[in-house]
mmCIF file of C-alpha atoms in Angstrom:
data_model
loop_
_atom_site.group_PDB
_atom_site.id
_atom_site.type_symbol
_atom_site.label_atom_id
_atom_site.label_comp_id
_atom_site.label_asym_id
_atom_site.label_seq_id
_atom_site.Cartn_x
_atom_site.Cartn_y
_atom_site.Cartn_z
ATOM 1 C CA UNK A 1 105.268 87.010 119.243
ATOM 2 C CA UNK A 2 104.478 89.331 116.633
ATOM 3 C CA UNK A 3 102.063 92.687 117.351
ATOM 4 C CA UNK A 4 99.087 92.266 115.171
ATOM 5 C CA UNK A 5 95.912 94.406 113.997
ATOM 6 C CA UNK A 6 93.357 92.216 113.266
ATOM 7 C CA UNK A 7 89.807 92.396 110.627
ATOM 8 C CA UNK A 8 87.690 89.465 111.154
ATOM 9 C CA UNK A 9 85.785 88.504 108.217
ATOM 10 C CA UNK A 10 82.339 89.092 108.960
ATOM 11 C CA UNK A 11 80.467 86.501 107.057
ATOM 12 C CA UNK A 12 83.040 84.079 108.042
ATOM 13 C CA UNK A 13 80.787 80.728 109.793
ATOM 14 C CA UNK A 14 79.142 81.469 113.130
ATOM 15 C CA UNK A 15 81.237 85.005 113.138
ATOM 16 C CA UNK A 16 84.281 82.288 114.553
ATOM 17 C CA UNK A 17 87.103 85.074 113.363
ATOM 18 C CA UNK A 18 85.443 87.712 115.024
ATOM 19 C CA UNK A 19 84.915 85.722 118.366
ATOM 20 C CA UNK A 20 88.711 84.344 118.075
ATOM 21 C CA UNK A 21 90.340 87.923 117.562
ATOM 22 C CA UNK A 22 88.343 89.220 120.508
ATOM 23 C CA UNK A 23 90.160 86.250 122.707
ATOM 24 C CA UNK A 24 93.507 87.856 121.603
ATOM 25 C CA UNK A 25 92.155 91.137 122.264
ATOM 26 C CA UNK A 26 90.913 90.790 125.734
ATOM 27 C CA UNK A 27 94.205 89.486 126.554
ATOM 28 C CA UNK A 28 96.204 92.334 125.123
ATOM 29 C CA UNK A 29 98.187 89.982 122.512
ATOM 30 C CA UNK A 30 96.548 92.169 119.069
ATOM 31 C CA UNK A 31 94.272 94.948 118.098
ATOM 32 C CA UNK A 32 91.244 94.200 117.026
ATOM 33 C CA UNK A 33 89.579 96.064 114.303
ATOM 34 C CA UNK A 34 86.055 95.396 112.938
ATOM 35 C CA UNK A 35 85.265 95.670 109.276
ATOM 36 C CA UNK A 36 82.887 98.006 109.401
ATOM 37 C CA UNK A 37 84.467 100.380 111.262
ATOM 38 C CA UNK A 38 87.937 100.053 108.698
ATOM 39 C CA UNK A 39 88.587 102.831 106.600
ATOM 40 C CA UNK A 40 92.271 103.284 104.828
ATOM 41 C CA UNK A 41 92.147 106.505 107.577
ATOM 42 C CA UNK A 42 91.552 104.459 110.323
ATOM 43 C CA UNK A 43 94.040 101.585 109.403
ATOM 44 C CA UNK A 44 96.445 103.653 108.930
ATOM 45 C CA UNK A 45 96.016 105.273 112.102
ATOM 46 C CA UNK A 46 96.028 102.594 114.292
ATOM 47 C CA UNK A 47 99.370 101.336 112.387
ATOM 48 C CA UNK A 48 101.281 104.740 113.123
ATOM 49 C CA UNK A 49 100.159 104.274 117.048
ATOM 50 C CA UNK A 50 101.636 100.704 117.283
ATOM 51 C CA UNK A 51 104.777 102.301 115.211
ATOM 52 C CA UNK A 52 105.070 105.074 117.416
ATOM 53 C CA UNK A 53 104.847 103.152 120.786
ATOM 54 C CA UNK A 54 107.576 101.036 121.588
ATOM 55 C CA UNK A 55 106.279 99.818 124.860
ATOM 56 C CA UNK A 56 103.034 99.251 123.735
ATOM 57 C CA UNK A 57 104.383 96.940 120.815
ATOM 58 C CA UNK A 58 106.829 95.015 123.337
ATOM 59 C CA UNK A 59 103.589 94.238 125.520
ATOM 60 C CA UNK A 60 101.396 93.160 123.194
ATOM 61 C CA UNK A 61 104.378 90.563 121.498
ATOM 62 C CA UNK A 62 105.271 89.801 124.828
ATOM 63 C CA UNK A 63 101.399 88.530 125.535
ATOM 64 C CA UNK A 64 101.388 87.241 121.794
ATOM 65 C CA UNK A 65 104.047 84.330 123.196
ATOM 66 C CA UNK A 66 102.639 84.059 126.158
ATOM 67 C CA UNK A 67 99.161 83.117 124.496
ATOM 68 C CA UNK A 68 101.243 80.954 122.129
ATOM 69 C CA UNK A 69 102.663 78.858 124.730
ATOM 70 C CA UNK A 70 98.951 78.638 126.689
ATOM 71 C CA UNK A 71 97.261 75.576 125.629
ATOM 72 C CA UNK A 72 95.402 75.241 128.640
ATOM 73 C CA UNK A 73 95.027 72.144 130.916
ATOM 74 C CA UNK A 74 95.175 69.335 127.964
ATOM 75 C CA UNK A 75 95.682 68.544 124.211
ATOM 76 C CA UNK A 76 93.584 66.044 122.489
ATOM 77 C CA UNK A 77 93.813 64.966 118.965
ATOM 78 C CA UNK A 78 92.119 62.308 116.297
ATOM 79 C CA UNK A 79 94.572 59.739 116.073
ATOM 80 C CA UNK A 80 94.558 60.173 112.288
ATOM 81 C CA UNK A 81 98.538 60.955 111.071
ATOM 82 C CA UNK A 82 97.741 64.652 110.128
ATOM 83 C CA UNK A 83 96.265 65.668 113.473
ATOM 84 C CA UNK A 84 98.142 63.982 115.514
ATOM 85 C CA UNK A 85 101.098 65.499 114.052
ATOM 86 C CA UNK A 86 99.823 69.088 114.562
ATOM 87 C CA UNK A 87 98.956 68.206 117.792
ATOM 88 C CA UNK A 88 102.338 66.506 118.363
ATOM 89 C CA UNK A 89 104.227 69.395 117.817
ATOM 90 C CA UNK A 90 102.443 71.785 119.617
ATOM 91 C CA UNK A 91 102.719 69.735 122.520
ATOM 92 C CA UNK A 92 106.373 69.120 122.044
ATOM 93 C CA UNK A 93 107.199 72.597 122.105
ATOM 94 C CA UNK A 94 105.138 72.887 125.410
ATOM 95 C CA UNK A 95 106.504 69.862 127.145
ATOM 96 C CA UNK A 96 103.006 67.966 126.990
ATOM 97 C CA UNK A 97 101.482 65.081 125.799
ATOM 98 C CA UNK A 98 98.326 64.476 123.381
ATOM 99 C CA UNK A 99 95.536 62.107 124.119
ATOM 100 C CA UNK A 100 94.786 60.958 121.088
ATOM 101 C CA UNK A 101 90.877 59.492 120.407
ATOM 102 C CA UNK A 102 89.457 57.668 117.391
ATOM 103 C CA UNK A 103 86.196 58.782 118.370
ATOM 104 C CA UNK A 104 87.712 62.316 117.085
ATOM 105 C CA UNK A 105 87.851 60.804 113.733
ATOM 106 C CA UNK A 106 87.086 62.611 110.522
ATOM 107 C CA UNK A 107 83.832 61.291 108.844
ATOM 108 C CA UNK A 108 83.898 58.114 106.857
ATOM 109 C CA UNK A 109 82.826 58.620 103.509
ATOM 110 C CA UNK A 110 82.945 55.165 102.353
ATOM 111 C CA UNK A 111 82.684 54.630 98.749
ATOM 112 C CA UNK A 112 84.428 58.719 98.051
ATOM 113 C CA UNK A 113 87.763 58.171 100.295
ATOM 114 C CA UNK A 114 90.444 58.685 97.527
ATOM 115 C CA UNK A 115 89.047 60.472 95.227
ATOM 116 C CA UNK A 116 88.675 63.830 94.323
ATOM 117 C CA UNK A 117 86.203 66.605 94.206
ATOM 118 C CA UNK A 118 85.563 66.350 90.155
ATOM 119 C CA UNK A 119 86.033 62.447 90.310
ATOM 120 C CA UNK A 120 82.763 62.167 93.086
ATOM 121 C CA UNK A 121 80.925 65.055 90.748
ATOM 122 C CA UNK A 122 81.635 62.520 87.499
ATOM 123 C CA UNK A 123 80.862 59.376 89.341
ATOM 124 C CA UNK A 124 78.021 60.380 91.603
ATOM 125 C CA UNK A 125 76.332 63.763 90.237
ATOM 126 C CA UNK A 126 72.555 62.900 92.569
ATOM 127 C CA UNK A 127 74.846 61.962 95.013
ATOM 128 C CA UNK A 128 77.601 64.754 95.096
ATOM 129 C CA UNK A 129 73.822 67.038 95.031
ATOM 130 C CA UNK A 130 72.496 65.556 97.505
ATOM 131 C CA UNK A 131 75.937 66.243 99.869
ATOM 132 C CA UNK A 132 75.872 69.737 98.570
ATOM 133 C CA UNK A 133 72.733 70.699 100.256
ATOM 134 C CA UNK A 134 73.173 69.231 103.341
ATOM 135 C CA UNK A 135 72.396 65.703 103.055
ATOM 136 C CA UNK A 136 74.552 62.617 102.402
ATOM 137 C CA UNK A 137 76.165 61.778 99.703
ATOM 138 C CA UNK A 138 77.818 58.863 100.247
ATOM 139 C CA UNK A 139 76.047 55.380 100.616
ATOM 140 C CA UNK A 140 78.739 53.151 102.450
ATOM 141 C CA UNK A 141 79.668 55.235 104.922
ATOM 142 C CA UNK A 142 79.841 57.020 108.009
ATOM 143 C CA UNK A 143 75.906 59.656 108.028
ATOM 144 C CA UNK A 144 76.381 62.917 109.335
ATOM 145 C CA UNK A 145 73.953 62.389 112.073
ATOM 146 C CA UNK A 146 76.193 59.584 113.624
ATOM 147 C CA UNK A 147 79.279 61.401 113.159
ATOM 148 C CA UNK A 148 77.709 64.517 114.808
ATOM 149 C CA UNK A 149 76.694 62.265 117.805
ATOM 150 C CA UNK A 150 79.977 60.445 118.221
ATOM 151 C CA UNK A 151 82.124 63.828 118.393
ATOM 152 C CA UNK A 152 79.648 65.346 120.521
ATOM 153 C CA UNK A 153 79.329 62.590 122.902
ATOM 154 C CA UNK A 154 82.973 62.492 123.512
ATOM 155 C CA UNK A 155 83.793 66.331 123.789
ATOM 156 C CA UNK A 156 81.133 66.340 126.517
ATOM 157 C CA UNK A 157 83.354 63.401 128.431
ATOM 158 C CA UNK A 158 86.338 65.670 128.073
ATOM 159 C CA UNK A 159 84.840 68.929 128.878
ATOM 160 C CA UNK A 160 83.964 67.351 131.980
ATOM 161 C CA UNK A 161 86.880 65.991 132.869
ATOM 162 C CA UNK A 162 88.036 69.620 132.984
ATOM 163 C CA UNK A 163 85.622 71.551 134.839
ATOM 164 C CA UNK A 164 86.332 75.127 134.511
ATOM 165 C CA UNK A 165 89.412 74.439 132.552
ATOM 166 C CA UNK A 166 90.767 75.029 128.678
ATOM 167 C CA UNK A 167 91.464 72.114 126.607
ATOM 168 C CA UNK A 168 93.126 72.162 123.180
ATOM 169 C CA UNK A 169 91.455 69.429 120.101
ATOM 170 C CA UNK A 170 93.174 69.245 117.079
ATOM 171 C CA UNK A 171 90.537 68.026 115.082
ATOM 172 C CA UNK A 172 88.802 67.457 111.290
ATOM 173 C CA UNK A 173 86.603 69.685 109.083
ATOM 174 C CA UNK A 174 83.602 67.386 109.509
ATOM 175 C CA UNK A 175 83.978 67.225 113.527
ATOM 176 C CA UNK A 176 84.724 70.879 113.973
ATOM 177 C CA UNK A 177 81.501 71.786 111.754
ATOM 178 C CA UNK A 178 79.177 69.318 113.811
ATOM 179 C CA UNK A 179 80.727 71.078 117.095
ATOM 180 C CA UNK A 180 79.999 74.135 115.864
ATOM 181 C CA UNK A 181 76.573 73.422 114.740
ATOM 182 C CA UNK A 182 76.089 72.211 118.332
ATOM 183 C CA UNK A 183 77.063 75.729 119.994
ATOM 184 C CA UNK A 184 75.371 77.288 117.609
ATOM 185 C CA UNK A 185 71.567 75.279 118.334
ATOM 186 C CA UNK A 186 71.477 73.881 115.212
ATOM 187 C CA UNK A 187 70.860 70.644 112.943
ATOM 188 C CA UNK A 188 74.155 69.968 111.174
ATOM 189 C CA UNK A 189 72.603 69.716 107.810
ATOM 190 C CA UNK A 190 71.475 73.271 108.428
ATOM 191 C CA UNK A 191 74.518 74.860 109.029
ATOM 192 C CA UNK A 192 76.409 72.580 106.246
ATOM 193 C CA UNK A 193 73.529 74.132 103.959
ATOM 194 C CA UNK A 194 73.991 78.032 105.824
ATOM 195 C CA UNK A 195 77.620 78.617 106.514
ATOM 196 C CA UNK A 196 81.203 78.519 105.452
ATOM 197 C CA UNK A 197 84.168 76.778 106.697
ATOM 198 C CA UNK A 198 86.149 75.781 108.284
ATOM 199 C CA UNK A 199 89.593 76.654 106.395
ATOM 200 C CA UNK A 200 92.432 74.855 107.417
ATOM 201 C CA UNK A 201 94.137 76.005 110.180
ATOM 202 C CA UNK A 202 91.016 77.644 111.359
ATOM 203 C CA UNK A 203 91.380 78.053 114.899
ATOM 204 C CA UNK A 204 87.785 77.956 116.791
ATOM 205 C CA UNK A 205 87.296 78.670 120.216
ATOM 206 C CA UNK A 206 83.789 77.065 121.724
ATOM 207 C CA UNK A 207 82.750 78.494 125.292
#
């Protein structure tokens, strides 16, 4: 565990930074500092403090691992190779297993998988458009609607199969934004057409 003072990015999607620093926060594993209170004064402030206080710093790395090693009651994961494998090794180094679930799936986007960005753009311009603000682009796959529903569905079935519990999903781009859009109230298309994100590695917490 390292000590850590962290700025969430305010316009990041659905304020997610902000809402994951204050998780660290509250449990005494970083400091969190919001943007609009940051001044080169107050940073460096609050860095000579953690300097200064041996203790202090000890604690909060000590919680830091401690968080770390916390991933709640149960791991799930898309049992496509690159989550799994994130998930895998988390779990490894905390002596649990992953349930792995198609329905956690990425999106299929049918007639785009293998190509790039500027290769859809060339070969679909009203298409890649169309995508862009919030629709689909794609003809031969997966919509968004049904992807939205499938994820959705199935994170229901496993948040009630832990009742008052914490479960860790290693998950997609496409599933995370429909889950988001969910706790946030709003259409997918909407929030595809509103917000930012996720990066990878992103690491959302939904209440």
């Amino acid at each position: 565990g390292i000590p850590a003072i962290l700025v969430p990015l305010p316009t990041a999607a659905a304020d997610h930074q902000t809402h994951n620093a204050r998780v660290l926060g509250d449990a005494g594993a970083a400091l969190l500092m919001p943007q609009r209170e940051l001044t080169p004064d107050s940073l460096a402030g609050t860095v000579r403090r953690v300097l200064a206080n041996t203790s202090f710093r000890t604690a909060m790395a000590q919680r830091a691992r401690e968080r770390a090693r916390d991933t709640g009651d149960a791991i799930y994961s898309s049992d496509r190779r690159r989550a799994y494998e994130t998930a895998d090794a988390i779990a490894k180094n905390r002596k649990r297993e992953v349930t792995k679930d198609p329905g956690l799936r990425e999106i299929d986007i049918g007639e785009w998988s293998g190509l790039t960005t500027g290769e859809i753009q060339a070969r679909f311009p009203d298409n890649f458009t169309r995508h862009v603000l919030g629709g689909d682009g794609w003809e031969q796959g997966e919509t968004h609607a049904a992807m939205s529903d499938r994820v959705i569905a199935l994170m229901t079935q496993i948040a009630d199969a832990h009742p008052n519990g914490r479960v860790l999903c290693v998950l997609h781009g496409g599933p995370i934004r429909a889950l988001l859009a969910h706790a946030e109230g709003i259409d997918l298309s909407e929030w595809r057409r509103t917000r930012r994100g996720p990066d990878n590695a992103d690491v959302e917490t939904i209440v």
